[in-house]
Short mmCIF file of C-alpha atoms in Angstrom, two decimals:
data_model
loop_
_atom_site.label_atom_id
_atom_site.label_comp_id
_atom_site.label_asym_id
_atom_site.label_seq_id
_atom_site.Cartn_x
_atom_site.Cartn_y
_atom_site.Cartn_z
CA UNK V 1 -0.27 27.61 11.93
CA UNK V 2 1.54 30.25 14.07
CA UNK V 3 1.25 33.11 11.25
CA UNK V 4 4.96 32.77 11.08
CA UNK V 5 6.31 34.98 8.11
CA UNK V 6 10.00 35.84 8.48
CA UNK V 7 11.94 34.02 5.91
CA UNK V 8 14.86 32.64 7.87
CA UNK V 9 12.86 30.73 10.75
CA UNK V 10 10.90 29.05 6.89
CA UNK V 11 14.55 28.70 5.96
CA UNK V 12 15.83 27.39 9.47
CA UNK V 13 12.88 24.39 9.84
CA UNK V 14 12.96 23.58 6.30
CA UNK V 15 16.38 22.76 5.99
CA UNK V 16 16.31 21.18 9.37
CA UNK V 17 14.10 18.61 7.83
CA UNK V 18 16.26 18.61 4.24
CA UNK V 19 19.46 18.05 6.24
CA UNK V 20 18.39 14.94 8.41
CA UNK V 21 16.53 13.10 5.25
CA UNK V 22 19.98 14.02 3.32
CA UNK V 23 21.80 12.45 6.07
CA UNK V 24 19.38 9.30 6.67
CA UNK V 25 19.19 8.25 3.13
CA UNK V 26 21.23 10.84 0.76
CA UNK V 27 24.23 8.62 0.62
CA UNK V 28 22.21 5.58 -1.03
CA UNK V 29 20.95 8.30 -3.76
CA UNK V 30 24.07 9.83 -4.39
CA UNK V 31 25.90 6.24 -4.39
CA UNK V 32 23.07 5.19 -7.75
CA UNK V 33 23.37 9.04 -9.06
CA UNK V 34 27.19 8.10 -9.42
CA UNK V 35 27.12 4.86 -10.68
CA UNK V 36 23.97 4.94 -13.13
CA UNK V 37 23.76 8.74 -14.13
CA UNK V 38 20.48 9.13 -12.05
CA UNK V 39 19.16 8.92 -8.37
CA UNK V 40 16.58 6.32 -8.83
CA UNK V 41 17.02 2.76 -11.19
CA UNK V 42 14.91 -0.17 -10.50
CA UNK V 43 15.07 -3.54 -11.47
CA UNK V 44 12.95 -2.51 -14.99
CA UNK V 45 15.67 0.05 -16.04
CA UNK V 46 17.79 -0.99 -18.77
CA UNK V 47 20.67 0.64 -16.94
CA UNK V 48 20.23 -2.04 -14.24
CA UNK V 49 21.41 -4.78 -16.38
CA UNK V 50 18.32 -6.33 -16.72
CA UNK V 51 16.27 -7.24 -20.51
CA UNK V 52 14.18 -5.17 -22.15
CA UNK V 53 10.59 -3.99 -21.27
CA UNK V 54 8.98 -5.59 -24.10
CA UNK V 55 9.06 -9.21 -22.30
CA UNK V 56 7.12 -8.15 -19.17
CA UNK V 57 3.80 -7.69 -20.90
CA UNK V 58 1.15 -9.68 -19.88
CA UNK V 59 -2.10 -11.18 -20.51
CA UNK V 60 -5.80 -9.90 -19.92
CA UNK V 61 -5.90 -6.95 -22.01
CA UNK V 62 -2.16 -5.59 -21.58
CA UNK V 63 -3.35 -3.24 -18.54
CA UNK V 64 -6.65 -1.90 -20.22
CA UNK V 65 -9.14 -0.87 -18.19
CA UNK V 66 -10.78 -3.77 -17.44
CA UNK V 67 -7.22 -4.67 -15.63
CA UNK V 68 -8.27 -1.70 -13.64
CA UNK V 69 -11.72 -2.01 -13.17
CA UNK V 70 -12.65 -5.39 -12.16
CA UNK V 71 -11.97 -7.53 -8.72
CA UNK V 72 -12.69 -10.54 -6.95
CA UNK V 73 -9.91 -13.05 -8.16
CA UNK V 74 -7.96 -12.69 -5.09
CA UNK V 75 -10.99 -13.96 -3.20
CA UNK V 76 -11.68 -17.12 -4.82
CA UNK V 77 -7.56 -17.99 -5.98
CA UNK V 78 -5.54 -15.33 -4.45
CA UNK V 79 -1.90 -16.91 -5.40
CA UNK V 80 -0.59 -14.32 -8.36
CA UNK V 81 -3.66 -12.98 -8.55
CA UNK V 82 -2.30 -10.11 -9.94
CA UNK V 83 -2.13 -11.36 -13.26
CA UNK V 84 -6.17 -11.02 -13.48
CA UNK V 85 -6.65 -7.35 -12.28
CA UNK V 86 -4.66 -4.50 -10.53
CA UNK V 87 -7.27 -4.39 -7.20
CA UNK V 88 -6.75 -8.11 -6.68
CA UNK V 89 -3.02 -7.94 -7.70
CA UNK V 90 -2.96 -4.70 -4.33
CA UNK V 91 -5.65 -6.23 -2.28
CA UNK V 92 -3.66 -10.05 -2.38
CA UNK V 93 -0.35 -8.33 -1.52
CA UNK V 94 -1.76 -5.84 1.20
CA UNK V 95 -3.76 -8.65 3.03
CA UNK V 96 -1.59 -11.83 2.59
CA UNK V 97 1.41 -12.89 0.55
CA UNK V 98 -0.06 -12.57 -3.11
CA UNK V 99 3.08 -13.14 -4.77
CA UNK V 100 4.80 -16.18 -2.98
CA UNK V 101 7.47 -13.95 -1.74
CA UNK V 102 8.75 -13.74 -5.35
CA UNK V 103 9.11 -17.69 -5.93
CA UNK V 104 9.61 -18.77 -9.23
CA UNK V 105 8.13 -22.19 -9.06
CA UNK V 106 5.16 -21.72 -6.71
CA UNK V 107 4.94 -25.63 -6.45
CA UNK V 108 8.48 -26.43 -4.76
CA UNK V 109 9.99 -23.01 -3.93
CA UNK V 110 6.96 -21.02 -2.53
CA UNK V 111 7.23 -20.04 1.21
CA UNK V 112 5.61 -22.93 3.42
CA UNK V 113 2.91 -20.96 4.74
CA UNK V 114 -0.65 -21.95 5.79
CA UNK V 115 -2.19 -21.63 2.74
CA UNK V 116 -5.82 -22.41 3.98
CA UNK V 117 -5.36 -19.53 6.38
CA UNK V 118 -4.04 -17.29 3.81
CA UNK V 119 -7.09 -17.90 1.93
CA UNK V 120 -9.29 -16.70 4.78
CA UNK V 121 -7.42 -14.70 6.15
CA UNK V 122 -8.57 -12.60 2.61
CA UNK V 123 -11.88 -12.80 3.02
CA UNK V 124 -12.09 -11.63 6.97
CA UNK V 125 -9.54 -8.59 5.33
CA UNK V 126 -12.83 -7.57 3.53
CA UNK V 127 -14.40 -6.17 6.93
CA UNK V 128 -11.38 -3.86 7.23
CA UNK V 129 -11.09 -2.95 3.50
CA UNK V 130 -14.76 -1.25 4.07
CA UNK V 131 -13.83 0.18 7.38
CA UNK V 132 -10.94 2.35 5.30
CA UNK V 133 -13.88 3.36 2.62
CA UNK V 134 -15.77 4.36 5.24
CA UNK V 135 -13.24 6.11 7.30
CA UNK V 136 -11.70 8.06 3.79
CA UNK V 137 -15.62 9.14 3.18
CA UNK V 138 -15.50 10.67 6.30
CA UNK V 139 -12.39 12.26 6.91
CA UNK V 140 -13.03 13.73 2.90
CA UNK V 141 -16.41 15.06 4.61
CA UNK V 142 -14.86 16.86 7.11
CA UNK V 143 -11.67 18.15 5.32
CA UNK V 144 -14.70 19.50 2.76
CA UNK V 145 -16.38 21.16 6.76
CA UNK V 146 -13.20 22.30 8.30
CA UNK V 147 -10.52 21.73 6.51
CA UNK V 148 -7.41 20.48 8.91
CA UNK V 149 -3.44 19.96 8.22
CA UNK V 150 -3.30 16.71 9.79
CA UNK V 151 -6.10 15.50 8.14
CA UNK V 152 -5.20 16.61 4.70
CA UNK V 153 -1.47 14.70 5.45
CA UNK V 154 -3.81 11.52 6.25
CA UNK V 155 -5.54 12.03 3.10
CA UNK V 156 -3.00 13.54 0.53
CA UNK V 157 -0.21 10.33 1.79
CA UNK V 158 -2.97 7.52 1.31
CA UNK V 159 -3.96 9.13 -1.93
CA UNK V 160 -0.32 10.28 -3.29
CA UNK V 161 0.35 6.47 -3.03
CA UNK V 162 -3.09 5.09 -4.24
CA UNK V 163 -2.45 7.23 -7.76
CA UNK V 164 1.65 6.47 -7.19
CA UNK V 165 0.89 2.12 -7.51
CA UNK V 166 -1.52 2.90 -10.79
CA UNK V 167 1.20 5.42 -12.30
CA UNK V 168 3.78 2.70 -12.07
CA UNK V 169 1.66 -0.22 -13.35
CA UNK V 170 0.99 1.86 -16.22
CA UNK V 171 4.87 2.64 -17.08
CA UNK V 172 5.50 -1.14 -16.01
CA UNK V 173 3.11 -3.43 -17.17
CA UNK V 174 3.77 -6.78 -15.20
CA UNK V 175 1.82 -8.45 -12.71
CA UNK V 176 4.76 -8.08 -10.13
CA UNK V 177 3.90 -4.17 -10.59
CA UNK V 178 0.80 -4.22 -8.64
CA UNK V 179 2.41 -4.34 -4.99
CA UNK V 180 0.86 -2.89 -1.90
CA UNK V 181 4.02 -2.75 -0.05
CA UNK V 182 5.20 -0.39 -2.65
CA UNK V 183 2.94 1.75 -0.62
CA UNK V 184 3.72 0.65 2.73
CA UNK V 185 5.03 3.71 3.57
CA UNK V 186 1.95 5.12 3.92
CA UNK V 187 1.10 2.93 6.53
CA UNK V 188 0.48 5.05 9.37
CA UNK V 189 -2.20 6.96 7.35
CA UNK V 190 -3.93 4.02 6.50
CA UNK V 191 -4.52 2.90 9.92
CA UNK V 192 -5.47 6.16 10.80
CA UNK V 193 -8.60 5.79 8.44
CA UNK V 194 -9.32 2.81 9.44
CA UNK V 195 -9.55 3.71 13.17
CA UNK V 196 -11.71 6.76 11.94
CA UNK V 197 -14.39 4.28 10.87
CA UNK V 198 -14.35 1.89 13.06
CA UNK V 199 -14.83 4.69 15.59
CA UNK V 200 -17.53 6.49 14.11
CA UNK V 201 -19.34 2.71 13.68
CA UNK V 202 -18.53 1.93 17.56
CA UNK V 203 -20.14 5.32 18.36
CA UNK V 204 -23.53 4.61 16.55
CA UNK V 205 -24.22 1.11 16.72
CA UNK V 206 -23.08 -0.77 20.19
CA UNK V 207 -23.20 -4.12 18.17
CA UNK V 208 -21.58 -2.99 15.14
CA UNK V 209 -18.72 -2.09 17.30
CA UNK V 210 -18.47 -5.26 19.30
CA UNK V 211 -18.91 -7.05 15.94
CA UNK V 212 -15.99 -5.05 14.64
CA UNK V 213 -13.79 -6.06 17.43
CA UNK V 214 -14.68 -9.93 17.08
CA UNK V 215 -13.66 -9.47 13.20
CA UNK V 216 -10.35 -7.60 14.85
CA UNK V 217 -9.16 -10.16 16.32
CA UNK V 218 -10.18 -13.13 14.40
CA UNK V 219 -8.71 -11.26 11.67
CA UNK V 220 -5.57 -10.87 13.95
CA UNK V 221 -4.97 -14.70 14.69
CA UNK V 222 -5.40 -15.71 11.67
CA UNK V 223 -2.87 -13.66 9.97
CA UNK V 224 -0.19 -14.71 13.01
CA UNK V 225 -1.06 -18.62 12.74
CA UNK V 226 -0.61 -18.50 8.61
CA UNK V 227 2.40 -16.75 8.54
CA UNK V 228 3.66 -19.40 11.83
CA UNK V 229 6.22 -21.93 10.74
#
């Protein structure tokens, strides 16, 4: 942004930001690089210890694209919804906990949560799923107008980890693939898109916006009173 061209202040900020991430996290890399032969092993990775790939297929369609192109299970029975399509699989795990925290026997070992709540707690989530399609359609608008740096971070972070959660559901078919907190990361940026919409909506239409901020915080107690034990 400053027309900077000499090669050592590139050189001096770059590895600024290379040296701090090294010394944040290098050490856990290097410790799996050691001990496995590469930087990063999951849980699927034969090196890990774990069985082979072949038992984690699953049932509709072994990931075809009608895994990837339908929706709405996670509306009517969210719990492991995952196992139906790859949007309800993300949407249940961004909005609620899709997956029982990992319990093995959802009858007797599944977190005691409010399940009611949960349940509408998915459906008020909606409202905020179309604020973030509307905020992405126009943040893409004006990137397309003017394009901007921190816009195209926004952007290229939500959508680097949109395509990363279908790449890895597609090299590791299993219902447990299709995580939103893989993503969580990207956080920030979501939010940010979010905000974008529910601004430009505020801006135009007085009672959109104070509906908005009713769906907020209804939206907003009743995630904090399922998750309350």
């Amino acid at each position: 942004g400053r027309k900077e061209r000499p090669w050592r202040d590139w050189l001096r900020s770059v590895s600024a930001v290379v040296v701090v991430c090294l010394a944040v996290c290098g050490w856990h890399y290097g410790r799996v690089w050691a001990r496995f032969g590469k930087p990063i092993v999951g849980n699927w990775d034969a090196l890990s210890g774990q069985a082979g790939q072949g038992q984690w297929w699953i049932e509709p369609g072994f990931v075809t694209s009608a895994f990837y192109l339908s929706f709405g299970r996670a509306l009517t029975s969210p719990s492991f919804s995952g196992f139906h399509s790859f949007a309800d699989g993300i949407y249940s795990t961004l909005w609620g906990d899709g997956l029982a925290s990992g319990a093995s026997d959802y009858r007797h070992l599944r977190p005691p949560w409010n399940y009611d709540l949960v349940g509408a707690g998915y459906w008020a989530s909606l409202g905020i799923s179309l604020l973030l399609i509307l905020g992405a359609a126009l943040v893409l608008a004006r990137i397309l107008r003017q394009p901007r740096g921190e816009w195209l971070l926004v952007v290229g972070m939500v959508g680097s980890f949109g395509l990363g959660l279908v790449w890895f559901s597609l090299r590791h078919p299993d219902f447990a693939c299709s995580k939103a907190f893989y993503a969580f990361s990207a956080l920030l940026p979501f939010s940010a898109l979010v905000a974008v919409g529910w601004d430009w909506l505020r801006q135009r239409h007085r009672a959109a916006g104070i509906a908005v901020w009713v769906l907020l915080l209804v939206w907003s107690m009743t995630v904090y009173t399922s998750f309350w034990v």
